[in-house]
Amino acid sequence: MGIRAAVAGASGYAGGEILRVLAGHPDFEVGTVTAGSNAGTELGAHQPHLLSLADRVLAPTTPDALAGHDVVFLALPHGQSGPLAADLPADVLVVDCGADFRLGDAADWEKFYGSPHAGTWPYGLPELPGRRDVLRDARRIAVPGCYPTAVSLALFPAFAAGIVEPDVVVVAASGTSGAGRAAKPHLLGSEVMGSVSAYGVGGVHRHTPEMTQNLAAVAGRPVRVSFTPTLAPMSRGILATCVVPVRPGVTAAALRAVYADACDGEPFLHLLPEGRWPATAMTLGANTALLQVALDETAGRVVVVCAIDNLAKGTGGGAVQCANLALGLPETAGLTTIGVSP
Amino acid sequence: MGIRAAVAGASGYAGGEILRVLAGHPDFEVGTVTAGSNAGTELGAHQPHLLSLADRVLAPTTPDALAGHDVVFLALPHGQSGPLAADLPADVLVVDCGADFRLGDAADWEKFYGSPHAGTWPYGLPELPGRRDVLRDARRIAVPGCYPTAVSLALFPAFAAGIVEPDVVVVAASGTSGAGRAAKPHLLGSEVMGSVSAYGVGGVHRHTPEMTQNLAAVAGRPVRVSFTPTLAPMSRGILATCVVPVRPGVTAAALRAVYADACDGEPFLHLLPEGRWPATAMTLGANTALLQVALDETAGRVVVVCAIDNLAKGTGGGAVQCANLALGLPETAGLTTIGVSP
Amino acid sequence: MGIRAAVAGASGYAGGEILRVLAGHPDFEVGTVTAGSNAGTELGAHQPHLLSLADRVLAPTTPDALAGHDVVFLALPHGQSGPLAADLPADVLVVDCGADFRLGDAADWEKFYGSPHAGTWPYGLPELPGRRDVLRDARRIAVPGCYPTAVSLALFPAFAAGIVEPDVVVVAASGTSGAGRAAKPHLLGSEVMGSVSAYGVGGVHRHTPEMTQNLAAVAGRPVRVSFTPTLAPMSRGILATCVVPVRPGVTAAALRAVYADACDGEPFLHLLPEGRWPATAMTLGANTALLQVALDETAGRVVVVCAIDNLAKGTGGGAVQCANLALGLPETAGLTTIGVSP
Amino acid sequence: MGIRAAVAGASGYAGGEILRVLAGHPDFEVGTVTAGSNAGTELGAHQPHLLSLADRVLAPTTPDALAGHDVVFLALPHGQSGPLAADLPADVLVVDCGADFRLGDAADWEKFYGSPHAGTWPYGLPELPGRRDVLRDARRIAVPGCYPTAVSLALFPAFAAGIVEPDVVVVAASGTSGAGRAAKPHLLGSEVMGSVSAYGVGGVHRHTPEMTQNLAAVAGRPVRVSFTPTLAPMSRGILATCVVPVRPGVTAAALRAVYADACDGEPFLHLLPEGRWPATAMTLGANTALLQVALDETAGRVVVVCAIDNLAKGTGGGAVQCANLALGLPETAGLTTIGVSP
């Protein structure tokens, strides 16, 4: 019999993706699925692609409904994980895909989210230096945001190797599923198809302090991040273009070696061969982060491009990867590196 | 050690999909991969999503290169499977995703393909009545075309039950991957995005006789099919809308019962609950055929809508399902019913 | 000074398209723009593409706000045009893009809309036989629905020429703007991109009786229509595939001649040369209906494919074409036949 | 009778867009249309949306074929404009949409294009300081590249006002039509739909020196530009995100005032109201450049986002705007600011 997993927020995109991964996982068994306003309806009404789970009825998101599981995945609007997690037993693994417990700095939280800080949980990005040791002991894990996943994976090797200056410019394109399932006019298909648009410009996106925190931890000093998200006409995928001043004397070969080393042995971090560039479709449904690097000597900058599936590696796949680690399973169990393409 | 599988035509869309399915299959081991003009290059240059196979070098498509495998999947332009298969040992399972061996009637072949008929192999659509028995003994299997897969699955229950007249109108929308990877101007992204277009109108599409053949076999009498394919702005997916005159006295409840019975026990054939309609995205990457039915009493017609992933159930997944049967594996091994969505 | 035009429902897609056409029209001057719940906000908040009108403030949709114009365009949810129009002066031209006044048969209205019939106005599809004479005198015009526009233009020539039987099957793909701007989960970009889906299957779509009415009027006898709409991943465009039994003895050449004659002299009805098939993108932003025909002798059917821009010829452009006629302007004033493509 | 215009390269995307604009222009008359390998075929086979010009036969691209016109628009692969223009009379206006004559520095040309420099023509971006005076006398005009159009319009106000440091990072997303009509596998719809990808990373894109040249001219000193282009799943549109270090003491209000002043009186340069951000779809088919700005005080950077239609303002519309100026017509003749949206 498998490890019993509950998913809170199962009618949203993040919850659906966690369930999609769990349904193909050899070790987990899907237990209770919950929702907020959709409680009482069938999962299949919201996630028709989850055929084998379609007739499950969504329970309300309460501690009682989530009791009796080995692991609870939370895929809730920010602000809801804190109170809920407080009522879950300490020995149950809780993996939170929300923002509540990602930031170490309460002031950052309050500035960007405008509410009291709930606390800080072990940060669930296993590829970052030293993370796996922390996650193996964890019973509370904060899964990174989708943009910080892409940007942190893109830049931690350069900062760890000390080959760049701490002054980052990131422009990232995201598919619309990153904005969630709440029906808003600007997310209608009629609006987003055939259109790329900017939003959250000027350092105001809530994922910015998370990137800064992660990169500063690797660099061992403060890092400035100018982050601009854009919305692209696709359901899934993030392509993050990260531009950083290169330190004097760093060659293209040295840059490449840094990234080859960082990817070596990492199951989900993949440096493409020279001459090939990441496309988000290569990662569709996969837990892969695809990287490629270039040195622009004229502009004095390193450019790192990272493609992920925002819902997979950026949310649901990343969450299961963390759960695998915390529960002593193979880190790659139930996760694929192969995207559905074309 | 796994069953050794070779894939001929591995740099195309059908070949890539077969490999994607095989890479996640518990029983197969990918052996030789071959190509035509792309022979000598790395698979990853053409199928960058197949990370674990990316540095495989494509061999030329010859009988020698394909020797020494338990199963050979052919994903070649029509006309190439015939000569090649003649040089493969009779005890090796050969699963052909091309058209060469699908039609039983040589005249049909010559009319629609303009070349001599290569022969007829066991037709690889396990859901059709009586098929599984044939496929379990087979060492040669002709995988159906993508459109005939959708249309045959949509309509065989109605014809088997005798509730419709043999005068079918089908209009189907396909994603562009159905047209293959050859670079043609009308398949450029700039042309197809934001646009639905018609092609092959007037009964001239090569998949038409295949539909007629399949439905006539089930109906036990000739069936007329008016088939119009259209190209939709998506990479994958077929939505087939099938409209057939209903026989007198058939009620909506009886119609629904016919389809519920036909789907019962079928792992990949799924009748959606009333009120939900198929969308191709629900099947992305999955081996599922989603069905829904309606009775239009005013027009005197049954409407059956079927959604599949043209590359998955419509090609690569269907091919592996057949191979599973022929090799005595569980029919569902390595195949998922859950699409990557949204 | 121009003809003063008011637009009611200016924050929706239909209203926005009417304004886009009016803004480029040599004879009209945009007066009051109104909205329901968006009243009091700037037009540019809803229609940012209408740069020259962006700072207009939306008035509430009332007779008073609409007074003092030469023409009033109504782009309102069905059921709202009736009461409003009753309070507009009889000598003001009122062009209604809603459904309220399209149907001649009160029973049809009540069956499909479930509310009392408001009445019947002159039907604004100038290309139908005899229509222009009616529209030149009109002060009330009911603009057709987008699907009936495409289907009626596709099939009226065949019925007028008596070369087909009155038993029509139509499957049409529409862009999502046809579903309007109300934010509903199934219309989110994440849901519709990469997906074609069915809806309103089985003769229940409200545009069905409108098609039946139009074709029966041309045929001079009852016509059965099986109509299935599908949703395609594009903002604009309708591709209607219309399949009809051909009468004995009709040749492909005769069929083509019927359509060439019907398009001759029609500014917005265009039969493509043989071998080219309509694509919706060819009509983007244009008032054109593109047609192509084929005779399927094996299936005994005529297939007519029609592409329009559902918002342009299918709504806003069609409305202005009618207004041109009613006001004695050149029918083509302010309307283009050239789409924005690719 | 109108001004006679010839278009060389009429079967490509740039040529088609020039023709689309000319067909709606009150002062031009379309004369000869030419092509390379498509010479001898009908324009409608390549540009089916140009209904009124569809039966024009493409002449070969030779000086003789282009003789006898008042203006010749060149929409040719780079390297072809130079020899051709040398054979056109000096008093005929030649507007080149290719790259041949854009760069003032021969070394830049040779570095990025690998061939001898053809020369430098007046640069056709009227909004840049002092440009209109030059263009009013010109008989040879080099239309800017699509990316340099967006980036130069985004940043010239900041450099002209001296509020930023000359160290620019640009990441831009382009629709696939920017890559032209040559059929290449990576531009197939199946590859680009649902995917954002990087290319030309590391300062190697040919539009980079053009941006540097334009901004340095405005700044009056050297400017470094790190430029990364990405390909987005849409046919048309560029969204350029431009990030530049802000000079000390510049406030958000001062930044906004600089841009409001720069847009004041410019017919095609539009600063959106605060809180609204550019989306490429707002500009579809229009000659508009939409701008919005933000000051990121934490990162010490100005972010300017610019949306254009790469084929309209970025190519064909920009070309006609220049021709209007050079021929003494109103600069806005035949050009719209209103996009086709949604």
CSV table of C-alpha atoms in Angstrom, one decimal, chain A residues 67 93 101 129 131 146 167 213-214 244 255 279 315 334:
chain,number,residue,atom,x,y,z
A,67,ALA,CA,-6.1,14.2,8.7
A,93,LEU,CA,5.0,16.0,5.9
A,101,PHE,CA,6.7,30.2,4.2
A,129,PRO,CA,23.8,24.2,-2.6
A,131,ARG,CA,19.5,22.0,0.2
A,146,CYS,CA,7.7,29.3,-10.4
A,167,ASP,CA,23.5,43.0,-10.3
A,213,GLN,CA,17.1,35.8,-1.1
A,214,ASN,CA,18.2,32.7,-3.0
A,244,VAL,CA,24.5,39.5,-15.3
A,255,LEU,CA,31.6,30.0,-18.1
A,279,ALA,CA,12.3,26.3,-25.6
A,315,THR,CA,5.2,23.8,-8.8
A,334,GLY,CA,7.4,9.4,-10.5
